[in-house]
CSV table of C-alpha atoms and ligand atoms in Angstrom, one decimal:
chain,number,residue,atom,x,y,z
A,1,UNK,CA,89.4,66.3,109.4
A,2,UNK,CA,88.7,67.8,106.0
A,3,UNK,CA,89.8,71.6,105.3
A,4,UNK,CA,87.1,74.3,104.8
A,5,UNK,CA,86.9,74.9,101.1
A,6,UNK,CA,89.0,77.9,99.5
A,7,UNK,CA,88.3,79.9,96.2
A,8,UNK,CA,91.6,81.5,95.2
A,9,UNK,CA,91.5,84.7,93.2
A,10,UNK,CA,94.8,85.7,91.8
A,11,UNK,CA,96.2,88.1,89.2
A,12,UNK,CA,98.1,91.3,88.2
A,13,UNK,CA,97.3,94.6,90.0
A,14,UNK,CA,94.0,96.4,89.4
A,15,UNK,CA,92.2,93.5,87.9
A,16,UNK,CA,89.5,93.6,90.4
A,17,UNK,CA,90.7,90.8,93.1
A,18,UNK,CA,89.9,92.8,96.1
A,19,UNK,CA,86.7,93.9,94.9
A,20,UNK,CA,85.5,90.6,93.4
A,21,UNK,CA,87.0,88.4,96.5
A,22,UNK,CA,84.7,90.7,98.9
A,23,UNK,CA,81.6,90.2,96.9
A,24,UNK,CA,82.2,86.4,96.4
A,25,UNK,CA,82.8,85.9,99.9
A,26,UNK,CA,79.7,88.0,100.8
A,27,UNK,CA,77.5,86.0,98.3
A,28,UNK,CA,78.8,82.7,100.1
A,29,UNK,CA,79.0,84.0,103.6
A,30,UNK,CA,82.6,83.0,103.7
A,31,UNK,CA,85.7,84.9,105.1
A,32,UNK,CA,88.1,87.0,102.9
A,33,UNK,CA,92.1,87.1,103.0
A,34,UNK,CA,93.7,89.9,101.3
A,35,UNK,CA,97.1,88.6,101.2
A,36,UNK,CA,98.5,91.7,99.5
A,37,UNK,CA,97.8,93.6,102.9
A,38,UNK,CA,100.4,91.0,104.6
A,39,UNK,CA,103.1,91.9,102.2
A,40,UNK,CA,101.8,95.7,102.6
A,41,UNK,CA,102.0,95.5,106.4
A,42,UNK,CA,105.5,94.2,106.2
A,43,UNK,CA,106.6,97.0,104.0
A,44,UNK,CA,105.0,99.8,106.4
A,45,UNK,CA,106.5,98.0,109.4
A,46,UNK,CA,110.1,97.7,107.7
A,47,UNK,CA,109.8,101.5,106.4
A,48,UNK,CA,108.7,102.5,110.0
A,49,UNK,CA,111.7,100.9,111.5
A,50,UNK,CA,114.1,102.5,108.7
A,51,UNK,CA,115.0,99.0,107.3
A,52,UNK,CA,116.3,99.3,103.9
A,53,UNK,CA,114.2,97.5,101.1
A,54,UNK,CA,117.3,95.8,99.7
A,55,UNK,CA,118.2,94.1,103.1
A,56,UNK,CA,116.6,90.8,102.8
A,57,UNK,CA,117.4,89.5,106.1
A,58,UNK,CA,116.1,92.5,107.9
A,59,UNK,CA,113.0,92.4,106.2
A,60,UNK,CA,112.6,88.9,106.6
A,61,UNK,CA,112.9,89.3,110.4
A,62,UNK,CA,110.3,92.0,110.1
A,63,UNK,CA,107.7,89.6,108.5
A,64,UNK,CA,108.4,87.1,111.1
A,65,UNK,CA,107.7,89.5,114.2
A,66,UNK,CA,104.9,91.1,112.5
A,67,UNK,CA,102.1,92.2,115.2
A,68,UNK,CA,99.1,92.5,112.9
A,69,UNK,CA,95.3,91.9,113.6
A,70,UNK,CA,92.5,92.0,111.0
A,71,UNK,CA,89.0,93.2,112.3
A,72,UNK,CA,86.6,93.5,109.6
A,73,UNK,CA,87.5,96.4,107.3
A,74,UNK,CA,90.2,97.5,110.0
A,75,UNK,CA,93.9,96.5,109.7
A,76,UNK,CA,96.0,97.1,112.9
A,77,UNK,CA,99.8,97.1,113.1
A,78,UNK,CA,101.2,97.2,116.3
A,79,UNK,CA,97.7,98.4,117.6
A,80,UNK,CA,97.5,101.0,115.4
A,81,UNK,CA,94.8,101.2,112.6
A,82,UNK,CA,96.8,101.5,109.4
A,83,UNK,CA,94.1,100.6,106.7
A,84,UNK,CA,94.9,103.8,104.8
A,85,UNK,CA,98.4,103.9,105.1
A,86,UNK,CA,99.1,100.6,103.9
A,87,UNK,CA,97.1,101.7,100.4
A,88,UNK,CA,99.8,104.4,99.9
A,89,UNK,CA,101.7,104.0,96.4
A,90,UNK,CA,105.2,104.1,98.3
A,91,UNK,CA,104.2,101.3,100.7
A,92,UNK,CA,103.0,99.2,97.6
A,93,UNK,CA,106.1,99.8,95.8
A,94,UNK,CA,108.1,98.6,98.7
A,95,UNK,CA,105.8,95.7,99.3
A,96,UNK,CA,106.4,94.8,95.6
A,97,UNK,CA,110.2,94.9,96.1
A,98,UNK,CA,110.2,92.7,99.3
A,99,UNK,CA,107.6,90.3,98.1
A,100,UNK,CA,110.6,88.9,96.1
A,101,UNK,CA,112.3,87.7,98.7
A,102,UNK,CA,112.1,83.9,99.7
A,103,UNK,CA,112.5,84.7,103.4
A,104,UNK,CA,109.6,87.2,103.6
A,105,UNK,CA,107.2,84.7,101.5
A,106,UNK,CA,108.4,81.7,103.9
A,107,UNK,CA,107.6,84.1,107.1
A,108,UNK,CA,104.2,85.0,105.6
A,109,UNK,CA,103.0,81.1,104.3
A,110,UNK,CA,101.4,79.9,107.4
A,111,UNK,CA,99.9,83.3,108.7
A,112,UNK,CA,97.8,83.3,105.3
A,113,UNK,CA,96.9,79.6,105.7
A,114,UNK,CA,95.5,80.1,109.3
A,115,UNK,CA,92.5,82.2,107.7
A,116,UNK,CA,91.5,78.8,106.2
A,117,UNK,CA,88.4,78.2,108.4
A,118,UNK,CA,84.9,76.9,108.2
A,119,UNK,CA,82.5,77.7,106.3
A,120,UNK,CA,85.1,78.8,103.7
A,121,UNK,CA,87.5,81.3,102.4
A,122,UNK,CA,88.1,83.5,99.4
A,123,UNK,CA,91.8,84.5,99.0
A,124,UNK,CA,93.3,87.1,96.9
A,125,UNK,CA,96.7,87.7,95.8
A,126,UNK,CA,99.4,86.5,93.3
A,127,UNK,CA,100.3,83.0,94.3
A,128,UNK,CA,97.2,81.9,96.4
A,129,UNK,CA,96.5,79.1,93.7
A,130,UNK,CA,100.0,78.0,93.1
A,131,UNK,CA,101.6,78.3,96.6
A,132,UNK,CA,99.6,79.1,99.6
A,133,UNK,CA,96.3,76.7,98.6
A,134,UNK,CA,97.4,74.6,96.2
A,135,UNK,CA,94.5,72.1,96.9
A,136,UNK,CA,91.9,75.1,96.5
A,137,UNK,CA,88.5,74.1,95.4
A,138,UNK,CA,88.3,76.6,92.7
A,139,UNK,CA,91.1,78.6,91.3
A,140,UNK,CA,90.4,81.8,89.3
A,141,UNK,CA,93.1,84.1,87.5
A,142,UNK,CA,91.6,87.2,87.0
A,143,UNK,CA,93.5,89.4,84.1
A,144,UNK,CA,92.4,92.6,82.2
A,145,UNK,CA,94.0,94.7,79.8
A,146,UNK,CA,96.9,96.9,81.4
A,147,UNK,CA,95.0,100.1,79.9
A,148,UNK,CA,91.6,98.9,81.6
A,149,UNK,CA,93.6,98.4,84.7
A,150,UNK,CA,95.3,101.7,84.6
A,151,UNK,CA,92.1,103.3,83.8
A,152,UNK,CA,90.3,101.8,86.8
A,153,UNK,CA,92.9,102.9,88.9
A,154,UNK,CA,92.9,106.4,87.9
A,155,UNK,CA,89.3,106.5,88.7
A,156,UNK,CA,89.9,104.6,92.0
A,157,UNK,CA,92.4,107.9,92.7
A,158,UNK,CA,90.4,110.4,91.4
A,159,UNK,CA,87.4,109.3,93.7
A,160,UNK,CA,89.8,109.8,96.5
A,161,UNK,CA,90.4,113.2,95.4
A,162,UNK,CA,93.9,112.3,94.3
A,163,UNK,CA,94.8,113.5,90.8
A,164,UNK,CA,96.9,110.8,88.7
A,165,UNK,CA,98.2,110.6,85.4
A,166,UNK,CA,97.5,107.8,83.0
A,167,UNK,CA,100.8,107.4,81.3
A,168,UNK,CA,102.4,107.5,85.0
A,169,UNK,CA,100.1,104.8,86.1
A,170,UNK,CA,100.8,102.9,83.0
A,171,UNK,CA,104.5,103.0,83.6
A,172,UNK,CA,104.1,101.9,87.3
A,173,UNK,CA,101.8,99.3,86.4
A,174,UNK,CA,103.9,97.7,83.9
A,175,UNK,CA,106.9,97.9,86.0
A,176,UNK,CA,105.1,96.4,88.8
A,177,UNK,CA,103.7,93.4,86.4
A,178,UNK,CA,107.2,92.7,85.5
A,179,UNK,CA,108.6,92.3,88.7
A,180,UNK,CA,105.7,89.9,89.9
A,181,UNK,CA,105.7,87.9,87.0
A,182,UNK,CA,109.6,87.6,86.6
A,183,UNK,CA,110.7,87.0,90.3
A,184,UNK,CA,112.1,83.5,90.8
A,185,UNK,CA,110.1,82.8,94.0
A,186,UNK,CA,106.0,82.5,93.6
A,187,UNK,CA,105.8,84.6,90.1
A,188,UNK,CA,102.5,85.7,89.2
A,189,UNK,CA,101.4,83.0,87.2
A,190,UNK,CA,97.9,81.0,86.5
A,191,UNK,CA,97.9,77.5,88.3
A,192,UNK,CA,97.7,74.9,85.9
A,193,UNK,CA,93.9,74.1,87.0
A,194,UNK,CA,93.2,78.0,87.1
A,195,UNK,CA,90.0,79.5,85.3
A,196,UNK,CA,91.2,82.4,83.8
A,197,UNK,CA,88.9,85.0,83.4
A,198,UNK,CA,89.3,88.2,81.5
A,199,UNK,CA,87.3,91.4,83.2
A,200,UNK,CA,88.6,93.9,80.8
A,201,UNK,CA,85.0,94.1,79.3
A,202,UNK,CA,83.0,92.8,82.3
A,203,UNK,CA,81.2,94.8,84.9
A,204,UNK,CA,82.2,93.8,88.8
A,205,UNK,CA,78.4,92.2,88.9
A,206,UNK,CA,79.3,90.2,85.7
A,207,UNK,CA,82.8,89.2,87.2
A,208,UNK,CA,81.5,88.2,90.4
A,209,UNK,CA,78.4,86.0,88.8
A,210,UNK,CA,81.0,84.2,86.4
A,211,UNK,CA,83.0,83.2,89.8
A,212,UNK,CA,80.0,82.0,91.6
A,213,UNK,CA,78.8,79.9,88.4
A,214,UNK,CA,82.4,78.5,88.3
A,215,UNK,CA,81.9,77.7,91.8
A,216,UNK,CA,78.4,76.0,91.3
A,217,UNK,CA,79.9,73.7,88.7
A,218,UNK,CA,82.9,72.8,90.7
A,219,UNK,CA,80.5,72.2,93.5
A,220,UNK,CA,78.1,69.9,91.8
A,221,UNK,CA,80.2,68.3,88.9
B,1,LIG,O1,96.7,96.5,95.0
B,1,LIG,P1,97.8,95.7,94.3
B,1,LIG,O2,97.4,94.8,93.3
B,1,LIG,O3,98.8,96.7,93.5
B,1,LIG,O4,98.6,95.2,95.4
B,1,LIG,P2,98.4,94.1,96.7
B,1,LIG,O5,97.6,93.0,96.0
B,1,LIG,O6,98.2,95.0,97.6
B,1,LIG,O7,100.0,93.7,97.0
B,1,LIG,C1,101.0,94.5,97.0
B,1,LIG,C2,102.3,93.8,96.6
B,1,LIG,O8,102.5,92.6,97.2
B,1,LIG,C3,102.1,93.1,95.1
B,1,LIG,O9,102.7,94.1,94.1
B,1,LIG,C4,102.9,92.0,94.8
B,1,LIG,O10,104.2,92.1,94.7
B,1,LIG,C5,103.0,91.4,96.5
B,1,LIG,N1,102.0,90.1,96.7
B,1,LIG,C6,102.7,89.1,96.4
B,1,LIG,O11,104.0,88.7,96.2
B,1,LIG,N2,102.0,88.0,96.7
B,1,LIG,C7,100.5,87.8,97.2
B,1,LIG,N3,99.8,86.9,97.4
B,1,LIG,C8,99.9,89.2,97.3
B,1,LIG,C9,100.8,90.3,97.1
B,2,LIG,O1,92.6,94.0,93.7
B,2,LIG,P1,92.9,94.5,92.6
B,2,LIG,O2,94.2,95.5,92.7
B,2,LIG,O3,93.2,93.4,91.5
B,2,LIG,O4,91.8,95.6,92.0
B,2,LIG,P2,90.8,96.3,92.9
B,2,LIG,O5,91.3,97.4,93.9
B,2,LIG,O6,89.8,95.4,93.3
B,2,LIG,O7,90.1,97.0,91.9
B,2,LIG,C1,90.5,98.2,90.9
B,2,LIG,C2,89.1,99.2,90.6
B,2,LIG,O8,88.9,98.5,89.5
B,2,LIG,C3,88.3,99.3,91.6
B,2,LIG,O9,88.1,100.7,91.8
B,2,LIG,C4,87.4,98.7,91.2
B,2,LIG,O10,85.8,99.2,91.4
B,2,LIG,C5,87.5,98.7,89.6
B,2,LIG,N1,86.9,97.3,88.9
B,2,LIG,C6,86.0,97.8,87.6
B,2,LIG,O11,86.0,98.9,87.3
B,2,LIG,N2,85.7,96.7,86.9
B,2,LIG,C7,85.9,95.4,87.2
B,2,LIG,N3,85.4,94.4,86.6
B,2,LIG,C8,86.6,94.9,88.2
B,2,LIG,C9,87.3,96.2,89.1
């Protein structure tokens, strides 16, 4: 049996992975996997249970026993809709810390692979092309200048009515980038066979088109 095709989109925070992954999936009629959500759900479950972010065995147990359900735009943790809650900065920071634990990554591996169903999957994260779907049909590594990313994040927050200081965002973003690229297990890095795409000066539509063009060439070599 041949597995369904996968397009992986990895890259640093606010490079546009999530937005672009959803639009590419929509254009192809495929499903999406927001793998970061699984790390955020693990973080939220751990926070709710009062587990310390430094307690690797305890956080790994939380990941192993995670009771989650994805339903379109909704995400449920133990039956409760937590779509908004998992987007909190504190949850993202906790997620980025515990994502360094091999036991947590191992616990989430098969859960991510289960999203690979016909007609296809667009998966976004940090290690989709390197670890989770090493045989993906197309691997994209989406990058953007850190200042462009901080400005995008600030705009996103302002639209939600949250004021944000660019210098604080830049500092947090550099910290998150360093933690994601320097960890020993599944660090953020392009797969050897990834297409590196710099979206600093591209609109969302241009970025989506570039990926669909890559896919066209990959599907019709
Ligand atoms: O929105 P943002 O890009 O900041 O984060 P996210 O994609 O929601 O992921 C939250 C955290 O989970 C990231 O900072 C990563 O450390 C971690 N993560 C990971 O290690 N591997 C993935 N495949 C996805 C996320
Ligand atoms: O998933 P990731 O953290 O990589 O990024 P995102 O949440 O998809 O995108 C962060 C913000 O940048 C969103 O508000 C996007 O609309 C915006 N964006 C942009 O302005 N230009 C792009 N080429 C890509 C994303």
